[in-house]
GROMACS .gro file of C-alpha atoms in nm:
model
  210
    1MET     CA    1  -0.554  -1.572   4.123
    2ASN     CA    2  -0.759  -1.720   3.841
    3THR     CA    3  -0.736  -1.496   3.535
    4VAL     CA    4  -0.990  -1.551   3.260
    5ILE     CA    5  -0.886  -1.424   2.919
    6GLY     CA    6  -1.148  -1.312   2.669
    7LYS     CA    7  -1.187  -1.463   2.325
    8GLY     CA    8  -0.985  -1.196   2.140
    9LEU     CA    9  -1.063  -0.871   1.970
   10GLU     CA   10  -1.162  -1.036   1.644
   11ALA     CA   11  -1.447  -1.223   1.815
   12PHE     CA   12  -1.631  -0.931   1.956
   13ILE     CA   13  -1.554  -0.601   1.780
   14ASN     CA   14  -1.795  -0.552   1.491
   15GLN     CA   15  -1.686  -0.498   1.133
   16GLU     CA   16  -1.667  -0.120   1.147
   17ALA     CA   17  -1.470  -0.124   1.471
   18ARG     CA   18  -1.244  -0.399   1.341
   19GLU     CA   19  -1.165  -0.202   1.024
   20LYS     CA   20  -1.083   0.113   1.214
   21ALA     CA   21  -0.929  -0.026   1.532
   22LEU     CA   22  -0.793  -0.372   1.463
   23GLY     CA   23  -0.746  -0.404   1.091
   24ILE     CA   24  -0.381  -0.326   1.152
   25LEU     CA   25  -0.342  -0.655   1.339
   26ASP     CA   26  -0.422  -0.860   1.028
   27GLU     CA   27  -0.205  -0.623   0.830
   28ALA     CA   28   0.077  -0.682   1.078
   29ARG     CA   29   0.055  -1.058   1.033
   30THR     CA   30   0.048  -1.031   0.653
   31LYS     CA   31   0.334  -0.783   0.631
   32ALA     CA   32   0.549  -0.966   0.882
   33GLU     CA   33   0.508  -1.300   0.708
   34GLN     CA   34   0.578  -1.149   0.367
   35ARG     CA   35   0.886  -0.970   0.491
   36VAL     CA   36   1.008  -1.288   0.656
   37LYS     CA   37   0.975  -1.469   0.324
   38ASP     CA   38   1.152  -1.188   0.137
   39ALA     CA   39   1.432  -1.174   0.393
   40GLU     CA   40   1.452  -1.554   0.395
   41LYS     CA   41   1.501  -1.563   0.016
   42GLN     CA   42   1.765  -1.294   0.030
   43ALA     CA   43   1.954  -1.463   0.311
   44ALA     CA   44   1.928  -1.804   0.143
   45GLY     CA   45   2.052  -1.652  -0.182
   46ASP     CA   46   2.352  -1.500  -0.007
   47VAL     CA   47   2.431  -1.834   0.150
   48ARG     CA   48   2.407  -2.016  -0.182
   49LYS     CA   49   2.635  -1.764  -0.354
   50THR     CA   50   2.891  -1.797  -0.079
   51VAL     CA   51   2.875  -2.176  -0.080
   52ASN     CA   52   2.889  -2.204  -0.460
   53ALA     CA   53   3.188  -1.971  -0.480
   54GLN     CA   54   3.380  -2.182  -0.232
   55ALA     CA   55   3.242  -2.526  -0.324
   56ALA     CA   56   3.524  -2.616  -0.566
   57GLY     CA   57   3.790  -2.587  -0.298
   58ILE     CA   58   3.597  -2.717   0.001
   59GLN     CA   59   3.675  -3.067   0.122
   60SER     CA   60   3.467  -3.279   0.358
   61ARG     CA   61   3.659  -3.147   0.660
   62GLU     CA   62   3.532  -2.797   0.579
   63LYS     CA   63   3.161  -2.881   0.594
   64GLN     CA   64   3.148  -2.726   0.938
   65ALA     CA   65   3.246  -2.393   0.784
   66ILE     CA   66   2.948  -2.416   0.546
   67ALA     CA   67   2.716  -2.489   0.837
   68GLN     CA   68   2.852  -2.185   1.017
   69LEU     CA   69   2.781  -1.966   0.714
   70LYS     CA   70   2.420  -2.083   0.711
   71LEU     CA   71   2.388  -2.030   1.084
   72ASP     CA   72   2.521  -1.675   1.056
   73ALA     CA   73   2.274  -1.597   0.777
   74HIS     CA   74   1.989  -1.745   0.980
   75ARG     CA   75   2.081  -1.535   1.283
   76HIS     CA   76   2.091  -1.225   1.066
   77LEU     CA   77   1.745  -1.306   0.933
   78ILE     CA   78   1.604  -1.348   1.285
   79ALA     CA   79   1.753  -1.017   1.400
   80HIS     CA   80   1.616  -0.839   1.094
   81GLN     CA   81   1.270  -0.988   1.140
   82GLU     CA   82   1.256  -0.883   1.504
   83GLU     CA   83   1.315  -0.527   1.391
   84ILE     CA   84   1.034  -0.557   1.136
   85ILE     CA   85   0.791  -0.692   1.397
   86ASP     CA   86   0.870  -0.405   1.632
   87GLN     CA   87   0.812  -0.147   1.357
   88ILE     CA   88   0.478  -0.296   1.262
   89TRP     CA   89   0.375  -0.325   1.624
   90GLN     CA   90   0.440   0.041   1.692
   91LYS     CA   91   0.196   0.119   1.411
   92ALA     CA   92  -0.062  -0.117   1.562
   93ILE     CA   93  -0.026   0.051   1.902
   94ALA     CA   94  -0.069   0.393   1.745
   95GLU     CA   95  -0.388   0.281   1.567
   96LEU     CA   96  -0.548   0.147   1.886
   97ASP     CA   97  -0.432   0.438   2.095
   98GLY     CA   98  -0.601   0.669   1.845
   99ILE     CA   99  -0.944   0.528   1.927
  100LYS     CA  100  -0.965   0.760   2.228
  101ASP     CA  101  -0.985   1.051   1.982
  102ALA     CA  102  -1.264   0.892   1.775
  103ALA     CA  103  -1.630   0.994   1.786
  104GLU     CA  104  -1.804   0.920   2.115
  105THR     CA  105  -2.056   0.687   1.952
  106HIS     CA  106  -1.778   0.478   1.803
  107ARG     CA  107  -1.590   0.461   2.133
  108ILE     CA  108  -1.906   0.345   2.314
  109GLU     CA  109  -1.965   0.087   2.043
  110VAL     CA  110  -1.616  -0.056   2.090
  111LEU     CA  111  -1.644  -0.054   2.469
  112THR     CA  112  -1.983  -0.222   2.461
  113ALA     CA  113  -1.851  -0.502   2.239
  114LEU     CA  114  -1.557  -0.557   2.474
  115ILE     CA  115  -1.777  -0.552   2.783
  116ARG     CA  116  -2.026  -0.792   2.627
  117ASP     CA  117  -1.750  -1.042   2.557
  118ALA     CA  118  -1.610  -1.001   2.909
  119LEU     CA  119  -1.954  -1.063   3.061
  120GLU     CA  120  -1.988  -1.383   2.860
  121GLN     CA  121  -1.665  -1.507   3.023
  122PHE     CA  122  -1.724  -1.375   3.374
  123GLY     CA  123  -1.946  -1.628   3.550
  124LYS     CA  124  -2.011  -1.429   3.870
  125ASP     CA  125  -2.319  -1.245   4.002
  126ARG     CA  126  -2.149  -0.910   4.063
  127ALA     CA  127  -1.885  -0.743   3.848
  128ARG     CA  128  -1.661  -0.443   3.902
  129LEU     CA  129  -1.596  -0.260   3.576
  130GLN     CA  130  -1.267  -0.075   3.528
  131LEU     CA  131  -1.198   0.155   3.232
  132ALA     CA  132  -0.916   0.375   3.110
  133GLU     CA  133  -0.920   0.729   3.243
  134HIS     CA  134  -1.024   0.881   2.909
  135ASP     CA  135  -1.319   0.638   2.887
  136LEU     CA  136  -1.464   0.704   3.233
  137PRO     CA  137  -1.682   0.995   3.110
  138LEU     CA  138  -1.853   0.751   2.872
  139ALA     CA  139  -1.985   0.549   3.167
  140THR     CA  140  -2.290   0.766   3.227
  141GLU     CA  141  -2.584   0.646   3.433
  142ASP     CA  142  -2.779   0.557   3.119
  143GLN     CA  143  -2.483   0.378   2.964
  144LEU     CA  144  -2.422   0.175   3.279
  145LYS     CA  145  -2.789   0.070   3.269
  146ALA     CA  146  -2.740  -0.046   2.912
  147TRP     CA  147  -2.435  -0.249   3.011
  148GLN     CA  148  -2.626  -0.382   3.311
  149LYS     CA  149  -2.895  -0.511   3.078
  150ILE     CA  150  -2.631  -0.700   2.883
  151GLY     CA  151  -2.497  -0.838   3.211
  152LEU     CA  152  -2.836  -0.981   3.301
  153GLU     CA  153  -2.836  -1.173   2.975
  154HIS     CA  154  -2.524  -1.351   3.098
  155GLY     CA  155  -2.614  -1.405   3.462
  156VAL     CA  156  -2.438  -1.097   3.602
  157GLN     CA  157  -2.687  -0.930   3.835
  158GLU     CA  158  -2.493  -0.614   3.910
  159ILE     CA  159  -2.219  -0.409   3.744
  160VAL     CA  160  -2.039  -0.153   3.959
  161LEU     CA  161  -1.812   0.107   3.801
  162ASN     CA  162  -1.467   0.131   3.957
  163THR     CA  163  -1.396   0.504   3.959
  164GLU     CA  164  -1.023   0.434   3.986
  165PRO     CA  165  -0.906   0.423   3.622
  166ALA     CA  166  -0.681   0.147   3.489
  167ALA     CA  167  -0.349   0.236   3.331
  168MET     CA  168  -0.425   0.109   2.981
  169MET     CA  169  -0.490   0.235   2.627
  170GLY     CA  170  -0.854   0.137   2.634
  171GLY     CA  171  -1.093  -0.153   2.664
  172ALA     CA  172  -1.250  -0.299   2.976
  173ILE     CA  173  -1.151  -0.510   3.274
  174LEU     CA  174  -1.404  -0.701   3.487
  175THR     CA  175  -1.323  -0.834   3.834
  176ASN     CA  176  -1.521  -0.977   4.122
  177ASP     CA  177  -1.506  -0.804   4.461
  178ASP     CA  178  -1.202  -0.992   4.591
  179GLU     CA  179  -1.031  -0.991   4.248
  180THR     CA  180  -0.998  -1.369   4.235
  181VAL     CA  181  -1.156  -1.363   3.889
  182ILE     CA  182  -1.040  -1.120   3.623
  183VAL     CA  183  -1.150  -1.087   3.263
  184ASP     CA  184  -0.898  -0.858   3.096
  185ASN     CA  185  -1.036  -0.723   2.769
  186SER     CA  186  -0.808  -0.422   2.760
  187PHE     CA  187  -0.644  -0.324   2.433
  188ASP     CA  188  -0.310  -0.385   2.602
  189GLU     CA  189  -0.387  -0.749   2.683
  190ARG     CA  190  -0.541  -0.814   2.342
  191LEU     CA  191  -0.232  -0.669   2.175
  192ARG     CA  192  -0.002  -0.879   2.393
  193LEU     CA  193  -0.178  -1.200   2.298
  194VAL     CA  194  -0.194  -1.120   1.929
  195LYS     CA  195   0.172  -1.016   1.925
  196GLN     CA  196   0.268  -1.348   2.078
  197ASP     CA  197   0.067  -1.523   1.809
  198LEU     CA  198   0.245  -1.319   1.542
  199ARG     CA  199   0.585  -1.397   1.696
  200ASP     CA  200   0.502  -1.770   1.700
  201ARG     CA  201   0.398  -1.761   1.334
  202VAL     CA  202   0.717  -1.582   1.238
  203GLY     CA  203   0.915  -1.836   1.439
  204GLN     CA  204   0.756  -2.121   1.244
  205ILE     CA  205   0.864  -1.960   0.919
  206LEU     CA  206   1.219  -1.911   1.044
  207VAL     CA  207   1.244  -2.271   1.160
  208SER     CA  208   1.173  -2.383   0.804
  209VAL     CA  209   1.484  -2.202   0.672
  210ASP     CA  210   1.739  -2.452   0.539
   0.00000   0.00000   0.00000
């Protein structure tokens, strides 16, 4: 099955939606990186104190013991950072999950931006649109016509609403009839991709620890 991934939440949610729904993602990156640096300094300081205290009596044969001290501190830092990432991510999930309780106009605005981006990626004549259960009431006849108009701008001749809701926090998923093409612009998938990016960035910082 060929899965097409959208361009990311930052590329298609407008400024107001980004501030209210996805600002926490940038905050997560900033906080995680800062806490990594703080934890890195603390761990490095502990290592230096330990090494300096023992340096006078350590001979060349004991260098392996110094390396082990550094390794233990590094492992502690990694474990601590993983805990920080998880805490920040729970906050991000709560922020996005809260969109379902926002004003209807705002929810439609977010959905429309997500659907527009998905249609740009889709590349088929007919699309099946799947929403979260709490968003299905937003897909009125008039709203579907509005989304259909956007689809025509991107070569999609018909958009059919899948009345079976998707198990997700929000967003939109487009598939063709035989589900060989999927554009997943759900909050869940966007979060997964951004979390992986955050984890990679944290990993790069950790690798630089002496």
